[in-house]
């Protein structure tokens, strides 16, 4: 049975987003995946606070380029890495489509 990584983030505006990311069958450590994801998102948040107003498209473009750079660093034929990166990105994006969003609610019930 496929493993899943539950993962929660809180945006700069306080919105909470809960994900249930499917993990690749050959994932060696779900904990390490979670730690790396936290490190990447934390680093990105710190940089954005310093840089100030940055377009979301620019952020996504930089992340896509980082994925391409890491893929090129693999000691494997590029086509193998490209296929894996493409599959992993598609799986993560599909999970994002079904995430649960909670803005924390405001006002009176």
CSV table of C-alpha atoms in Angstrom, one decimal:
chain,number,residue,atom,x,y,z
A,1,UNK,CA,0.0,0.0,0.0
A,2,UNK,CA,1.3,3.5,-0.9
A,3,UNK,CA,2.6,5.6,2.0
A,4,UNK,CA,1.4,9.2,2.5
A,5,UNK,CA,3.0,12.2,4.2
A,6,UNK,CA,0.5,14.4,6.1
A,7,UNK,CA,2.0,17.9,6.0
A,8,UNK,CA,0.6,21.1,7.3
A,9,UNK,CA,1.7,24.7,6.5
A,10,UNK,CA,0.6,28.1,7.7
A,11,UNK,CA,0.8,30.9,5.3
A,12,UNK,CA,2.1,34.4,6.1
A,13,UNK,CA,-1.6,35.5,6.3
A,14,UNK,CA,-2.3,32.8,8.9
A,15,UNK,CA,-4.2,30.4,6.6
A,16,UNK,CA,-3.6,26.7,7.5
A,17,UNK,CA,-3.3,24.3,4.6
A,18,UNK,CA,-3.3,20.5,5.3
A,19,UNK,CA,-1.8,18.1,2.6
A,20,UNK,CA,-1.8,14.4,2.3
A,21,UNK,CA,1.2,13.9,-0.1
A,22,UNK,CA,1.5,10.4,-1.7
A,23,UNK,CA,5.1,9.2,-1.4
A,24,UNK,CA,7.0,7.5,-4.2
A,25,UNK,CA,7.2,3.7,-3.8
A,26,UNK,CA,11.0,4.0,-3.4
A,27,UNK,CA,11.0,6.7,-0.7
A,28,UNK,CA,13.6,5.8,1.8
A,29,UNK,CA,12.6,8.1,4.7
A,30,UNK,CA,9.3,9.9,5.0
A,31,UNK,CA,10.8,11.8,8.0
A,32,UNK,CA,13.7,13.0,5.9
A,33,UNK,CA,11.3,14.1,3.1
A,34,UNK,CA,9.3,16.1,5.7
A,35,UNK,CA,12.4,17.7,7.2
A,36,UNK,CA,13.7,18.7,3.7
A,37,UNK,CA,10.3,20.2,2.8
A,38,UNK,CA,10.2,22.1,6.0
A,39,UNK,CA,13.8,23.4,5.4
A,40,UNK,CA,13.0,24.5,1.8
A,41,UNK,CA,9.7,26.3,2.7
A,42,UNK,CA,11.4,27.9,5.8
A,43,UNK,CA,14.3,29.2,3.7
A,44,UNK,CA,11.9,30.5,1.0
A,45,UNK,CA,9.8,32.3,3.7
A,46,UNK,CA,12.9,33.9,5.2
A,47,UNK,CA,14.1,35.1,1.8
A,48,UNK,CA,10.7,36.5,0.8
A,49,UNK,CA,10.6,38.5,4.1
A,50,UNK,CA,14.0,40.1,3.1
A,51,UNK,CA,13.2,40.6,-0.6
A,52,UNK,CA,9.8,42.1,0.0
A,53,UNK,CA,7.0,42.1,-2.6
A,54,UNK,CA,7.7,39.2,-5.0
A,55,UNK,CA,5.4,37.8,-7.6
A,56,UNK,CA,4.1,34.3,-7.0
A,57,UNK,CA,4.9,33.4,-10.6
A,58,UNK,CA,8.6,34.4,-9.9
A,59,UNK,CA,8.6,32.1,-6.8
A,60,UNK,CA,7.2,29.2,-8.8
A,61,UNK,CA,9.6,29.8,-11.6
A,62,UNK,CA,12.6,29.7,-9.2
A,63,UNK,CA,11.3,26.5,-7.6
A,64,UNK,CA,10.9,24.9,-11.1
A,65,UNK,CA,14.4,25.9,-12.0
A,66,UNK,CA,15.7,24.5,-8.7
A,67,UNK,CA,14.0,21.2,-9.5
A,68,UNK,CA,15.7,21.2,-12.9
A,69,UNK,CA,19.0,22.0,-11.4
A,70,UNK,CA,18.7,19.1,-8.8
A,71,UNK,CA,17.6,16.8,-11.6
A,72,UNK,CA,20.7,17.7,-13.7
A,73,UNK,CA,22.9,16.9,-10.6
A,74,UNK,CA,21.7,13.3,-10.5
A,75,UNK,CA,24.3,10.6,-11.5
A,76,UNK,CA,21.9,9.0,-13.9
A,77,UNK,CA,20.9,9.6,-17.5
A,78,UNK,CA,19.1,12.9,-17.7
A,79,UNK,CA,16.0,11.2,-19.2
A,80,UNK,CA,15.7,9.0,-16.1
A,81,UNK,CA,15.9,12.0,-13.7
A,82,UNK,CA,13.6,14.1,-15.8
A,83,UNK,CA,10.9,11.3,-15.8
A,84,UNK,CA,11.2,10.9,-12.0
A,85,UNK,CA,11.1,14.7,-11.4
A,86,UNK,CA,8.1,15.0,-13.7
A,87,UNK,CA,6.2,12.2,-11.9
A,88,UNK,CA,7.0,13.5,-8.5
A,89,UNK,CA,5.9,17.1,-9.4
A,90,UNK,CA,2.7,15.8,-10.9
A,91,UNK,CA,1.9,13.7,-7.9
A,92,UNK,CA,2.6,16.6,-5.5
A,93,UNK,CA,0.5,19.0,-7.5
A,94,UNK,CA,-2.4,16.5,-7.7
A,95,UNK,CA,-2.3,16.3,-3.9
A,96,UNK,CA,-2.3,20.1,-3.6
A,97,UNK,CA,-5.6,20.1,-5.6
A,98,UNK,CA,-7.2,18.2,-2.7
A,99,UNK,CA,-5.6,20.0,0.3
A,100,UNK,CA,-7.8,21.3,3.1
A,101,UNK,CA,-7.7,25.1,3.7
A,102,UNK,CA,-8.7,26.8,6.9
A,103,UNK,CA,-8.4,30.5,7.2
A,104,UNK,CA,-8.9,30.3,10.9
A,105,UNK,CA,-12.3,32.0,10.7
A,106,UNK,CA,-13.0,35.5,11.8
A,107,UNK,CA,-15.9,37.3,13.4
A,108,UNK,CA,-18.8,35.8,15.3
A,109,UNK,CA,-20.6,32.5,14.6
